[in-house]
Amino acid sequence: MKRAHRHNRNRTFIIAAIFLMALSMIMPNFVSAEEKGKPTGSTLGYQTLDTVTPILLITSPRNGLKTNKEVITVTGKVSSININMVTVNGQQADLIRGNYTKRILLEQGENIITVVAKDAAGNEETKTVTVFSKTAELKIKNLTPTKDFHGEVGKALKIEFDSEAGLTATFSINMPLTTFSVKKTNAFELPLREVRPGRYEGYWTISYGTPVKGAAIEVKVRDIYGNETRKIADGKLFINAN
C-alpha cells in the first residue's frame, strides 16, 4: 500500500509540473516597472511591450519663419495610444485629444523651438523648427526734400533717404484736403529703389496742372520681419502755386 501511495504522489507531481510548463508558454510576457519604466495599464501585472515611437507634427510656426513678435504660439498634433506628455522647450504644453499648444517667448535673432512627445512606456519623439525674431524699430534718416518743392507739369520731384539695407520702400504724395484731386491722388504708393546698401531714391513727375498747396511727401519702409516705419519729409509739394 505504501508503494502504491508513493507512486500516485509522484504521478501527481509530474502532472503538475507539465501543467505549469504549458501555462508559462501561453501566458503573456511580464515586464516589470523597473525593466520598462512605466506600466501599460494591466490590472493583473501582465504587460505588452510598447516600443512604438509617437508620431509628432509641428503645424505652427513653420521652419524659418521671420517675425516681429516677442511671443509665439506653438501648435501641432501627436499620435500615440499611451501619449503622456508634450513639452515645448522644456515647458509642458496643453494637450487635448492629440492636439497640443504652447505660448513661448522669443529672443531677438535665432530661436530653436524643440518639441518632445513622450508616451507612458517611455518612448519619445523630438521635432525642431527655427524662428527668427526682430522687433527693433526701423529708422529713416536724411529724408529729402528738406525744403518746399515748387514745380509744374513735367518737372520731377526727387525723394531719397537712408535706412537699413534690404528693405521694401515706397512713397506717397498726400494732397491737402482742399485739393480737388484728393480722392484720385491719395490712394497710391510708388516704389523707391535701393541704389546702394541702405540708400533709397525715387522720382515723381508732375503730370497735371491742378494747383496744389502744401502736399505732404511720405515714405514707408518695411522689413522681412513685418516691422514698418513711416516718415513725412520736412519739405512739402507745391504745384503752380505762388
Coordinates of C-alpha atoms in Angstrom, one line a residue:
M1 CA 0.0 0.0 0.0
K2 CA 2.8 2.4 0.8
R3 CA 4.4 1.7 -2.5
A4 CA 1.2 2.4 -4.4
H5 CA 0.7 5.7 -2.5
R6 CA 4.2 6.9 -3.3
H7 CA 3.6 6.0 -7.0
N8 CA 0.4 8.1 -7.1
R9 CA 2.1 11.1 -5.4
N10 CA 4.9 11.0 -8.0
R11 CA 2.5 10.9 -10.8
T12 CA 0.6 13.9 -9.4
F13 CA 3.8 15.9 -9.1
I14 CA 4.7 15.1 -12.7
I15 CA 1.3 16.2 -14.0
A16 CA 1.5 19.5 -12.0
A17 CA 5.0 20.2 -13.5
I18 CA 3.7 19.6 -17.0
F19 CA 0.8 21.9 -16.4
L20 CA 3.0 24.7 -15.1
M21 CA 5.3 24.4 -18.1
A22 CA 2.4 24.6 -20.5
L23 CA 0.9 27.6 -18.6
S24 CA 4.2 29.5 -18.8
M25 CA 4.3 29.1 -22.6
I26 CA 0.9 30.6 -23.2
M27 CA 1.0 33.4 -20.6
P28 CA 2.0 36.9 -22.0
N29 CA 5.4 38.2 -21.2
F30 CA 5.7 40.1 -17.9
V31 CA 7.6 43.3 -18.0
S32 CA 8.3 44.9 -14.6
A33 CA 8.2 48.6 -14.0
E34 CA 12.0 48.5 -13.3
E35 CA 12.6 46.9 -16.7
K36 CA 10.4 49.2 -18.8
G37 CA 9.8 52.4 -16.8
K38 CA 6.0 52.6 -16.5
P39 CA 3.2 50.0 -16.7
T40 CA 0.9 49.9 -19.7
G41 CA -2.3 49.5 -17.7
S42 CA -2.7 45.8 -16.9
T43 CA -4.6 45.2 -13.6
L44 CA -3.0 41.7 -13.4
G45 CA 0.6 42.8 -13.6
Y46 CA 1.0 41.5 -17.1
Q47 CA 2.0 44.0 -19.8
T48 CA 2.5 44.2 -23.5
L49 CA 5.9 45.6 -24.6
D50 CA 5.3 49.0 -26.2
T51 CA 8.2 50.1 -28.5
V52 CA 6.2 52.3 -30.9
T53 CA 7.5 55.9 -31.2
P54 CA 4.8 58.6 -31.0
I55 CA 4.0 60.4 -34.3
L56 CA 4.7 64.1 -33.8
L57 CA 3.9 67.1 -36.1
I58 CA 4.6 70.8 -35.6
T59 CA 1.9 72.7 -37.6
S60 CA 2.9 76.2 -36.5
P61 CA 5.2 78.0 -36.7
R62 CA 6.8 77.0 -39.9
N63 CA 10.5 76.4 -40.0
G64 CA 12.5 79.5 -41.0
L65 CA 9.7 81.9 -40.0
K66 CA 10.8 85.6 -39.6
T67 CA 8.5 87.6 -37.3
N68 CA 8.4 90.8 -35.4
K69 CA 6.5 89.2 -32.4
E70 CA 8.0 88.6 -29.0
V71 CA 5.5 85.8 -28.2
I72 CA 4.5 83.0 -30.5
T73 CA 2.1 80.1 -30.1
V74 CA 3.5 76.6 -31.0
T75 CA 0.8 74.2 -32.1
G76 CA 0.8 70.7 -33.5
K77 CA -0.5 67.1 -33.4
V78 CA 0.7 63.9 -31.7
S79 CA -0.5 60.4 -32.2
S80 CA 0.1 57.6 -29.7
I81 CA -2.0 55.1 -27.8
N82 CA -0.5 56.0 -24.5
I83 CA 0.7 59.6 -25.0
N84 CA 1.7 61.0 -21.7
M85 CA 3.2 64.5 -22.2
V86 CA 4.3 67.1 -24.8
T87 CA 6.8 69.7 -24.0
V88 CA 7.9 72.8 -25.9
N89 CA 11.4 74.0 -25.0
G90 CA 11.1 72.0 -21.8
Q91 CA 7.7 73.5 -20.8
Q92 CA 4.6 71.3 -20.7
A93 CA 2.1 72.1 -23.4
D94 CA -1.7 71.9 -23.2
L95 CA -2.8 68.6 -24.8
I96 CA -6.3 67.9 -25.8
R97 CA -7.3 64.9 -28.0
G98 CA -3.9 64.7 -29.7
N99 CA -3.6 68.5 -30.3
Y100 CA -1.1 70.5 -28.3
T101 CA -0.5 74.2 -27.9
K102 CA 2.0 76.3 -26.0
R103 CA 2.9 80.1 -26.0
I104 CA 6.6 80.8 -25.6
L105 CA 8.7 84.0 -25.5
L106 CA 11.1 84.7 -28.4
E107 CA 14.5 86.2 -28.1
Q108 CA 16.0 88.6 -30.7
G109 CA 17.6 86.7 -33.5
E110 CA 17.5 82.9 -33.9
N111 CA 15.2 80.8 -31.8
I112 CA 15.3 77.0 -31.9
I113 CA 12.0 75.5 -30.8
T114 CA 12.2 71.9 -29.6
V115 CA 9.0 69.8 -29.2
V116 CA 9.2 66.5 -27.4
A117 CA 6.3 63.9 -27.2
K118 CA 6.6 61.1 -24.6
D119 CA 4.3 58.2 -24.0
A120 CA 3.6 56.1 -20.9
A121 CA 6.1 53.4 -21.9
G122 CA 8.9 56.0 -22.1
N123 CA 9.1 56.2 -25.9
E124 CA 9.6 59.7 -27.2
E125 CA 9.9 61.7 -30.4
T126 CA 11.5 65.1 -31.0
K127 CA 10.9 67.7 -33.6
T128 CA 12.5 71.2 -34.0
V129 CA 11.9 74.4 -36.0
T130 CA 13.9 77.6 -36.2
V131 CA 12.2 81.0 -35.9
F132 CA 13.9 84.4 -36.3
S133 CA 12.6 87.4 -34.4
K134 CA 13.3 91.1 -34.8
T135 CA 11.3 93.9 -33.0
A136 CA 13.7 96.8 -33.4
E137 CA 12.2 100.0 -34.9
L138 CA 13.3 100.9 -38.4
K139 CA 15.0 104.3 -38.8
I140 CA 14.6 106.7 -41.7
K141 CA 17.4 109.3 -41.9
N142 CA 18.3 112.1 -44.3
L143 CA 14.9 112.3 -45.9
T144 CA 14.5 114.8 -48.7
P145 CA 13.1 117.1 -49.8
T146 CA 14.0 119.1 -46.7
K147 CA 12.6 122.3 -48.2
D148 CA 9.4 123.0 -50.0
F149 CA 9.4 122.0 -53.7
H150 CA 7.7 124.2 -56.2
G151 CA 7.0 122.6 -59.6
E152 CA 4.9 122.5 -62.7
V153 CA 3.8 119.8 -65.2
G154 CA 6.7 117.8 -66.4
K155 CA 9.0 118.6 -63.5
A156 CA 10.3 115.8 -61.4
L157 CA 10.5 115.7 -57.6
K158 CA 13.3 113.6 -56.1
I159 CA 12.8 111.7 -52.9
E160 CA 15.7 110.0 -51.1
F161 CA 16.7 108.8 -47.6
D162 CA 18.9 106.3 -45.7
S163 CA 17.9 103.3 -43.7
E164 CA 18.7 99.6 -43.2
A165 CA 19.7 97.6 -46.3
G166 CA 17.3 95.2 -47.9
L167 CA 14.0 97.0 -47.1
T168 CA 10.9 97.4 -49.2
A169 CA 10.5 101.2 -49.6
T170 CA 7.6 103.2 -51.1
F171 CA 6.5 106.9 -51.1
S172 CA 3.2 108.6 -51.5
I173 CA 2.1 112.2 -52.2
N174 CA -0.7 113.1 -49.7
M175 CA -2.7 116.0 -51.1
P176 CA -4.3 118.6 -48.8
L177 CA -8.0 118.1 -48.1
T178 CA -8.7 121.3 -50.0
T179 CA -7.2 119.9 -53.2
F180 CA -9.8 119.0 -55.9
S181 CA -8.0 115.7 -56.9
V182 CA -7.5 114.4 -53.3
K183 CA -9.5 111.2 -54.0
K184 CA -7.5 110.4 -57.1
T185 CA -4.0 111.0 -55.8
N186 CA -4.1 109.9 -52.1
A187 CA -4.7 106.2 -52.9
F188 CA -1.3 105.2 -54.4
E189 CA 2.2 104.2 -53.3
L190 CA 5.1 104.2 -55.6
P191 CA 8.3 102.1 -55.1
L192 CA 11.7 103.6 -54.1
R193 CA 14.8 101.9 -55.4
E194 CA 17.8 100.9 -53.2
V195 CA 20.6 102.4 -55.2
R196 CA 23.3 101.1 -52.8
P197 CA 23.0 99.3 -49.5
G198 CA 20.7 101.4 -47.2
R199 CA 20.3 104.3 -49.7
Y200 CA 16.8 104.7 -51.3
E201 CA 15.8 107.0 -54.1
G202 CA 12.7 107.7 -56.2
Y203 CA 11.2 110.3 -58.5
W204 CA 7.7 111.6 -59.0
T205 CA 6.9 113.6 -62.2
I206 CA 4.2 116.2 -62.0
S207 CA 1.6 115.1 -64.6
Y208 CA -1.3 117.5 -64.1
G209 CA -1.7 121.2 -63.7
T210 CA -4.2 121.5 -60.8
P211 CA -2.8 123.8 -58.2
V212 CA -1.6 122.1 -55.1
K213 CA -0.6 124.0 -52.0
G214 CA 1.5 122.0 -49.5
A215 CA 1.1 118.3 -50.3
A216 CA 2.9 116.0 -47.8
I217 CA 5.6 113.6 -49.0
E218 CA 5.5 110.4 -47.0
V219 CA 7.9 107.5 -47.3
K220 CA 7.4 104.0 -45.8
V221 CA 9.8 101.1 -45.2
R222 CA 9.1 97.5 -44.3
D223 CA 11.5 94.6 -43.5
I224 CA 11.1 90.9 -43.9
Y225 CA 10.1 90.5 -40.3
G226 CA 7.0 92.7 -40.7
N227 CA 8.4 95.8 -39.0
E228 CA 7.2 99.0 -40.6
T229 CA 8.0 102.7 -40.3
R230 CA 6.6 105.9 -42.0
K231 CA 8.0 109.4 -42.1
I232 CA 6.9 112.7 -43.7
A233 CA 9.5 114.9 -45.3
D234 CA 10.1 118.4 -43.9
G235 CA 9.6 119.9 -47.4
K236 CA 6.1 120.0 -49.0
L237 CA 5.0 119.9 -52.6
F238 CA 3.5 123.0 -54.3
I239 CA 2.2 122.9 -57.9
N240 CA 1.5 126.0 -59.9
A241 CA 1.1 128.0 -56.7
N242 CA 2.8 131.3 -56.0

